[in-house]
Amino acid sequence: MSESEKPKGHTLSKDKVLTNGGNNVSSNPSDEMTEKFDLATVYVSDAQYNRNIFFDTSPQAVRLYLLYNHWFMQTLVYAFIIVNLALALFEDPAVVPLPIWATSTIEIICLSAFSVRMVHYAKVIPKDKFWKDPKNICIIVVVTLSFIDLTIYGALKSTGYFAIRWSRVLRPLLLVNVTEGRQLRRAFRSIRNALPQISYVFLLFMFSVLVFSLVALKLFGKRGLLTIDGSPYFTDYLDIVFDLYVLVTTANTCYAYASVIFVFFTIFFILYIIINTYTFMSFFLAVVYSNYKKHLKEEVRQLVKARRFKMCRAFSLLHEARGEGGEPVVTQTKWNHLVKLVKPNINIAHRELLWSVLDDQNKGHIGKFAFVQLADLLSIQVITVKSQPHPIQICFPSMYNSPVSRFIRYVVHQRMFVYVYDLIILVNAVFIGLDEENPVVSNAEWGFLALYMLEIILKLYATEPRAFFARHHFWNWFDTIIIVSALFGTIINSALKHSGGYTSRQILDIIFILRVLRLIRLVDSIKRFRAIINILIKIGPTILTFGQLIVVVYYIFAMVGMELFKGKVQFFEPNSTSPDQEYCGNPLLKGTTFAKLNYCKNNFNNVVSSFIVLLELTVVNQCGFTAVTHISARIFFVLFHIVVVIIIINIFVAFILEAFLVEYTIDKSDLQTSLEKKIEELELNVQQDGVDTGLVDAMESNDNELGPSEAGKQKPSLMFKIASRRSRTVDGLLQRMFETDIRPEDFVEEEEPENINFSNPVFDSV
Amino acid sequence: MSESEKPKGHTLSKDKVLTNGGNNVSSNPSDEMTEKFDLATVYVSDAQYNRNIFFDTSPQAVRLYLLYNHWFMQTLVYAFIIVNLALALFEDPAVVPLPIWATSTIEIICLSAFSVRMVHYAKVIPKDKFWKDPKNICIIVVVTLSFIDLTIYGALKSTGYFAIRWSRVLRPLLLVNVTEGRQLRRAFRSIRNALPQISYVFLLFMFSVLVFSLVALKLFGKRGLLTIDGSPYFTDYLDIVFDLYVLVTTANTCYAYASVIFVFFTIFFILYIIINTYTFMSFFLAVVYSNYKKHLKEEVRQLVKARRFKMCRAFSLLHEARGEGGEPVVTQTKWNHLVKLVKPNINIAHRELLWSVLDDQNKGHIGKFAFVQLADLLSIQVITVKSQPHPIQICFPSMYNSPVSRFIRYVVHQRMFVYVYDLIILVNAVFIGLDEENPVVSNAEWGFLALYMLEIILKLYATEPRAFFARHHFWNWFDTIIIVSALFGTIINSALKHSGGYTSRQILDIIFILRVLRLIRLVDSIKRFRAIINILIKIGPTILTFGQLIVVVYYIFAMVGMELFKGKVQFFEPNSTSPDQEYCGNPLLKGTTFAKLNYCKNNFNNVVSSFIVLLELTVVNQCGFTAVTHISARIFFVLFHIVVVIIIINIFVAFILEAFLVEYTIDKSDLQTSLEKKIEELELNVQQDGVDTGLVDAMESNDNELGPSEAGKQKPSLMFKIASRRSRTVDGLLQRMFETDIRPEDFVEEEEPENINFSNPVFDSV
């Protein structure tokens, strides 16, 4: 580092950041340099979004790779997957029957799209890597099998033979193996990792159920117990095993054991419930939780390692040797250019801020260690708060600064203002509950709407509109959208009513839902609740991953279930006169509780019904349908219970447990703090008026608190604030979970040559 | 420390331990010394059993205190509590009606016993301490109120008025506030500590339920939905709130929502289930778990502190200044005397071993730091394995050492021998499942019994009988008792059958259960299962604490429930001709699913039925009875669900989670290791032939492995083994959970004077 560099570094002071200076990027690098920058950009953004694809580094491949990762291509792939999955709605047994040629054509289009995507992928990555990756092979196999099945099915159907579309079971695998399904694959991996442990506990649990069944058979079998249906109890061993298994799911529909009570029986059941229902079920959770924790740590460690490695690659493309010792460094010029390429819409002040965090000694260049942090820094959302004069102040300065206007602005920024509106919402909630036919109630609605509109207008008057509608002010957007929509809805509805006396049910429903959503605002005013809501919001994206997981499992079970059980249970309209109505069209169900309670809609006759039955099985364990086709239905039920309830639900609970405990203990990541420290150092932070943040930092929702500090004192015209959005992505949350553990050793390892194979098959494939 | 002491210390070598030496206790200390020793003994045993009673230190008080803590007195107190609680069986509404004078007399006896116990306690501890302790006041209030209630009730009944025994609700409080109920109080404390956090989540959860109910009311209320019973759906707001609340309990009996399906409805329910059933219920678990973890740590820290403090007290009674620096120490003589007093049945070798662990430099005396560890060391169960020749070897040495005999012993100690018997058990399991009327099956039973007897005899032949029946060889005892009992049972049964053709059902049942219990042995042979079984066994005692907790809560709810709902639902014998049978004697139930499914036995007509209903509410959420007396029953149900399912079950799950994770990560406590190290150093440990212990140390069950090493090589005649029983007590397990965290700072704090008030009210009272 030469001494002459120092002054340049010194320009990175507060003044420079504020005056939008430092835009000293060399504008025309050579072609070779452009390619290098392109490649570095790809590495950095791969690191930022945790993509782990080992692509060719030739300029064409890089361009193809950029195209491959384009959001439009990714959306298209998901659209095709959804269409492909949705075909089940139209295929036999269909909700909306379509001719075979139509569904087949759509499926062929989808499969072709997947094939094209595969070819594209093959062009991007080296051939040997392509064929080593199990997920590519899986996609190719699924697509091929689907084509074969389609051909066979078409041929058999056209010649009038019986045929099964067995390849439909494979469709969800595409969702798992597509390049973008990282989260889903990770979820499946954690299931796979927990499996050995779960299976030991499960075997012991089954042993316990078998022993209890044996005892039940021997002790109660000969006492002539009868069920409500009049059939004998406890006489068949397998029946008992199944009944006791069902008891574990805490369902009582199948097993009204309480109707026969004697001491032995009661003791038996209490023991059974304590051991199997509570202890073993907790064991499952404990095993899943401990495995989840263990393997997640390892996965995140690998993720961070891969990310560092990619950053090192980018560094090695851009670095140059410098002064004493020849330590490789990246200059600010190059760095600025890179950041511009990675994040085109970043503003200069933000970029300068990041640089000043990395180059904390104002050297004008940064080493490898600092460079590597770029990906982490970029994923921290920094909000630039520009302090601009209010438009009204510009147009009518005297009016805006008049005592009345000042008083209004003062009032709006008061805590009391929020409380008054909370009270209004509360009153509104009561009015919502009242009968809307009453003219007082329906007229009051206009009053509420007016009050809410007034609130928004007042806030807009008191706060600069661009600041009010800044991207991170979630609740401002929320309020405005809801109120404006409700206003339009109400006006349209009233217009319709006045013109023709006609009221659209749909519009009313939508207006009503908008009104109810408004109530949520109330919760956010209470600090304690806000903390919990914040956790809920942060868990949100992960719930989506679990949603995909559930869809994959449900789809497979629905496909199998439809082939096995379609038509076994039929639903008759309540006013039907068919004699079959009494037992859902299946003589086996005659006299069962299932038929008595008229659960005939719980069937596998189409994909929607199937999903609903599976949902019920998950939540309330409606196992009545197992009476239909004895043994296969029971196996189906038990398998489903094991997969969904014992494994997936427990993993979900484990995730929430861990997320909650993390929120409870860790507050902010180290890096976020270093960035914040810099902001504070430069006195550019937005002050918060003593909001203590409870469980989690309530930064996202402190728009109410923003005002007073603005009104209170003279501040720089540009300020920064860190949105805690970073942890909103699943990866971010996971990384936060284990950040303290993974920091030290990663920097030791990253220089080692073994890290070259970062597209580790264990890591990026199912 | 003078140099002349050293040789004495040196005698504590391996040789001395082996030759039963070191019995050099001064036999006649002065009277004052005796009192000091008595007091020190009390301190040490208080520390060992974690008793935190601030007793008077006068000799009489100490004697009274010893009596107060006598096991017989404690058992007596629990007997009286059980009798007092069991009175509910005989009081109106009774299972077995007894006249009022009889139940009253018994209750008066019980209450008197509690009063006597209180007076005894008041004599032991200083007056001001007595009146400051909330649990004493609670007992006095409960006893007084019970007397008052009894008088009023008796008076009202004898004059023919209506009266309620309201004080019965208070009875379980005695169980909580009795001196010995430490674990139970701790459980209640962890509930109380988690309450604020739980209540925030609960309020938010209720808000969510209320909003969803509002949506349901408005969106579905006017669509004219009907339930199966034909009553309208979704028309009353409070009904909807209750129905949706019940949905969270995953019960579907009350809410057959699936019978009406349309898109809006499905989306609504999926959203509701995801948010309320899964997310919020997981939140409850997360909150309970994190609070449980946090507070437990604090409690255990205080426990350890109090224990150390008591040991310091004992030390200050016995110490004497020594040589250079005047550092206070306790001599081996005094220490030996103390240990003898604390644990009269400790053998000399074991005592010497403990001393050599504490005095690792062979000084002949120990300082405060080492002395304090005595309580911990005493709670580690060390098993002294004496290697004695087999009795047969003494009587018939030539026969016992003959090649055939050697071969038999070799075979018995082989792994194969265990596998063969596992196979026999497996075959036996199949035979148990078969019809026992079949003569082949019943004769085979004799064969199996003979085989099992042969196993025991062979093992007794191969292993020294006293070693075989050592206290820690759980499975040997288990086998022998089960086989011998089964043998006797089968003989008696067969004798009865032959003599009069009469077969006792009871005897057959008992024999059968014995046979099934034998199957458990099979699980223990598989290493993976053994680890899980060990966790189960360790959790056992805590399940007892939770059992008490459940009894307290159930009892209170049962008492309230009986007063509110007795007689509302009646059960009629199946062949009854009463027209009320159809609707359980309550017109409100006419046509409900509850009555249709004949759940009439689920009532609050006596204490046994009440407990069963509450059990069902806990496990399967049989809420049908809420239809009976509308609003109070619903409040009762919701309260019960909050207390039992949301709080207690979650605390139970949290405990199991934590226990499992602890077993998973920590292997043995530091102290245990230091003791083991000493044993190993002295080469006195029992070798284990390469059994790796999986999840937990499987020491308890390695009796099979004991043999080969004995046969293999020459060994000392006395060996030690550490039983991992220590963690079997709840306190031990808890301490192990946090041992790594609490060690360092406790030694810093223990010298401070503030620790004097160790009978901290926060710590030892509810």
GROMACS .gro file of C-alpha atoms in nm, chain A residues 227-396:
model
  170
  227THR     CA    1  -6.909  -5.169   1.950
  228ILE     CA    2  -7.198  -4.931   1.892
  229ASP     CA    3  -7.244  -5.089   1.552
  230GLY     CA    4  -7.289  -5.421   1.733
  231SER     CA    5  -6.977  -5.581   1.590
  232PRO     CA    6  -6.739  -5.757   1.829
  233TYR     CA    7  -6.447  -5.571   1.977
  234PHE     CA    8  -6.092  -5.689   2.031
  235THR     CA    9  -6.121  -6.017   1.851
  236ASP     CA   10  -5.890  -5.978   1.555
  237TYR     CA   11  -5.526  -5.902   1.629
  238LEU     CA   12  -5.463  -5.684   1.324
  239ASP     CA   13  -5.781  -5.488   1.389
  240ILE     CA   14  -5.664  -5.416   1.740
  241VAL     CA   15  -5.322  -5.306   1.618
  242PHE     CA   16  -5.483  -5.066   1.375
  243ASP     CA   17  -5.731  -4.935   1.631
  244LEU     CA   18  -5.457  -4.871   1.883
  245TYR     CA   19  -5.243  -4.704   1.620
  246VAL     CA   20  -5.532  -4.475   1.539
  247LEU     CA   21  -5.566  -4.392   1.907
  248VAL     CA   22  -5.217  -4.243   1.891
  249THR     CA   23  -5.337  -3.995   1.633
  250THR     CA   24  -5.577  -3.872   1.903
  251ALA     CA   25  -5.876  -3.949   1.686
  252ASN     CA   26  -6.176  -4.092   1.856
  253THR     CA   27  -6.413  -4.142   1.571
  254CYS     CA   28  -6.282  -4.486   1.496
  255TYR     CA   29  -6.261  -4.602   1.847
  256ALA     CA   30  -6.530  -4.523   2.096
  257TYR     CA   31  -6.349  -4.709   2.368
  258ALA     CA   32  -6.510  -4.510   2.641
  259SER     CA   33  -6.841  -4.679   2.591
  260VAL     CA   34  -6.714  -4.982   2.779
  261ILE     CA   35  -6.552  -4.897   3.106
  262PHE     CA   36  -6.403  -5.114   3.368
  263VAL     CA   37  -6.096  -5.083   3.580
  264PHE     CA   38  -5.857  -5.300   3.379
  265PHE     CA   39  -5.962  -5.125   3.066
  266THR     CA   40  -5.904  -4.781   3.208
  267ILE     CA   41  -5.560  -4.866   3.343
  268PHE     CA   42  -5.471  -5.021   3.012
  269PHE     CA   43  -5.566  -4.711   2.822
  270ILE     CA   44  -5.403  -4.466   3.059
  271LEU     CA   45  -5.079  -4.661   3.032
  272TYR     CA   46  -5.112  -4.681   2.658
  273ILE     CA   47  -5.178  -4.311   2.621
  274ILE     CA   48  -4.893  -4.208   2.848
  275ILE     CA   49  -4.642  -4.435   2.681
  276ASN     CA   50  -4.743  -4.424   2.320
  277THR     CA   51  -4.941  -4.108   2.263
  278TYR     CA   52  -4.743  -3.872   2.478
  279THR     CA   53  -4.399  -4.015   2.535
  280PHE     CA   54  -4.334  -4.166   2.196
  281MET     CA   55  -4.486  -3.879   2.007
  282SER     CA   56  -4.261  -3.643   2.204
  283PHE     CA   57  -3.969  -3.869   2.123
  284PHE     CA   58  -4.045  -3.830   1.756
  285LEU     CA   59  -4.042  -3.457   1.794
  286ALA     CA   60  -3.722  -3.470   1.998
  287VAL     CA   61  -3.547  -3.690   1.744
  288VAL     CA   62  -3.660  -3.480   1.452
  289TYR     CA   63  -3.567  -3.161   1.633
  290SER     CA   64  -3.220  -3.271   1.737
  291ASN     CA   65  -3.143  -3.410   1.392
  292TYR     CA   66  -3.282  -3.105   1.223
  293LYS     CA   67  -3.063  -2.882   1.437
  294LYS     CA   68  -2.753  -3.092   1.383
  295HIS     CA   69  -2.778  -3.127   1.007
  296LEU     CA   70  -2.899  -2.775   0.946
  297LYS     CA   71  -2.586  -2.645   1.110
  298GLU     CA   72  -2.374  -2.855   0.878
  299GLU     CA   73  -2.570  -2.744   0.574
  300VAL     CA   74  -2.546  -2.378   0.659
  301ARG     CA   75  -2.177  -2.419   0.725
  302GLN     CA   76  -2.134  -2.563   0.378
  303LEU     CA   77  -2.349  -2.288   0.235
  304VAL     CA   78  -2.133  -2.021   0.391
  305LYS     CA   79  -1.820  -2.201   0.278
  306ALA     CA   80  -1.947  -2.217  -0.081
  307ARG     CA   81  -2.041  -1.852  -0.065
  308ARG     CA   82  -1.696  -1.752   0.057
  309PHE     CA   83  -1.538  -1.964  -0.209
  310LYS     CA   84  -1.735  -1.792  -0.482
  311MET     CA   85  -1.638  -1.454  -0.343
  312CYS     CA   86  -1.275  -1.564  -0.345
  313ARG     CA   87  -1.313  -1.657  -0.711
  314ALA     CA   88  -1.454  -1.314  -0.789
  315PHE     CA   89  -1.168  -1.160  -0.593
  316SER     CA   90  -0.907  -1.355  -0.786
  317LEU     CA   91  -1.055  -1.220  -1.112
  318LEU     CA   92  -1.031  -0.856  -1.005
  319HIS     CA   93  -0.737  -0.835  -0.769
  320GLU     CA   94  -0.403  -0.672  -0.841
  321ALA     CA   95  -0.080  -0.687  -0.640
  322ARG     CA   96  -0.013  -0.382  -0.431
  323GLY     CA   97   0.298  -0.215  -0.280
  324GLU     CA   98   0.467  -0.379   0.014
  325GLY     CA   99   0.449  -0.758   0.028
  326GLY     CA  100   0.253  -0.770  -0.295
  327GLU     CA  101  -0.066  -0.851  -0.110
  328PRO     CA  102  -0.347  -0.879  -0.365
  329VAL     CA  103  -0.612  -0.612  -0.330
  330VAL     CA  104  -0.912  -0.477  -0.520
  331THR     CA  105  -0.924  -0.105  -0.580
  332GLN     CA  106  -1.225   0.108  -0.509
  333THR     CA  107  -1.270   0.183  -0.879
  334LYS     CA  108  -1.307  -0.181  -0.970
  335TRP     CA  109  -1.517  -0.249  -0.665
  336ASN     CA  110  -1.756   0.033  -0.757
  337HIS     CA  111  -1.792  -0.101  -1.107
  338LEU     CA  112  -1.860  -0.450  -0.976
  339VAL     CA  113  -2.123  -0.335  -0.728
  340LYS     CA  114  -2.294  -0.136  -1.002
  341LEU     CA  115  -2.309  -0.446  -1.219
  342VAL     CA  116  -2.434  -0.670  -0.938
  343LYS     CA  117  -2.695  -0.430  -0.813
  344PRO     CA  118  -2.772  -0.181  -1.092
  345ASN     CA  119  -3.024   0.017  -0.891
  346ILE     CA  120  -2.806   0.073  -0.586
  347ASN     CA  121  -2.773   0.440  -0.502
  348ILE     CA  122  -2.431   0.597  -0.476
  349ALA     CA  123  -2.459   0.692  -0.111
  350HIS     CA  124  -2.542   0.335  -0.018
  351ARG     CA  125  -2.250   0.207  -0.220
  352GLU     CA  126  -2.014   0.454  -0.056
  353LEU     CA  127  -2.143   0.346   0.279
  354LEU     CA  128  -2.070  -0.020   0.203
  355TRP     CA  129  -1.723   0.070   0.087
  356SER     CA  130  -1.653   0.265   0.401
  357VAL     CA  131  -1.758  -0.038   0.606
  358LEU     CA  132  -1.522  -0.267   0.415
  359ASP     CA  133  -1.232  -0.022   0.387
  360ASP     CA  134  -1.245   0.098   0.741
  361GLN     CA  135  -0.890   0.232   0.736
  362ASN     CA  136  -0.950   0.446   0.424
  363LYS     CA  137  -0.681   0.277   0.220
  364GLY     CA  138  -0.862   0.309  -0.111
  365HIS     CA  139  -0.842  -0.068  -0.170
  366ILE     CA  140  -0.950  -0.380   0.014
  367GLY     CA  141  -0.798  -0.719   0.071
  368LYS     CA  142  -0.954  -1.061   0.028
  369PHE     CA  143  -1.097  -1.075   0.377
  370ALA     CA  144  -1.294  -0.754   0.333
  371PHE     CA  145  -1.394  -0.833  -0.026
  372VAL     CA  146  -1.550  -1.163   0.075
  373GLN     CA  147  -1.793  -0.981   0.302
  374LEU     CA  148  -1.950  -0.801   0.007
  375ALA     CA  149  -2.211  -1.070  -0.056
  376ASP     CA  150  -2.321  -1.056   0.307
  377LEU     CA  151  -2.331  -0.679   0.306
  378LEU     CA  152  -2.534  -0.667  -0.012
  379SER     CA  153  -2.795  -0.891   0.139
  380ILE     CA  154  -2.848  -0.649   0.426
  381GLN     CA  155  -3.115  -0.413   0.312
  382VAL     CA  156  -3.014  -0.057   0.384
  383ILE     CA  157  -3.286   0.198   0.348
  384THR     CA  158  -3.177   0.538   0.238
  385VAL     CA  159  -3.398   0.796   0.397
  386LYS     CA  160  -3.375   1.118   0.203
  387SER     CA  161  -3.485   1.417   0.398
  388GLN     CA  162  -3.664   1.631   0.144
  389PRO     CA  163  -3.894   1.925   0.206
  390HIS     CA  164  -4.265   1.846   0.183
  391PRO     CA  165  -4.412   1.936  -0.161
  392ILE     CA  166  -4.671   2.157   0.008
  393GLN     CA  167  -4.392   2.335   0.189
  394ILE     CA  168  -4.235   2.414  -0.146
  395CYS     CA  169  -4.557   2.535  -0.306
  396PHE     CA  170  -4.714   2.713  -0.008
   0.00000   0.00000   0.00000
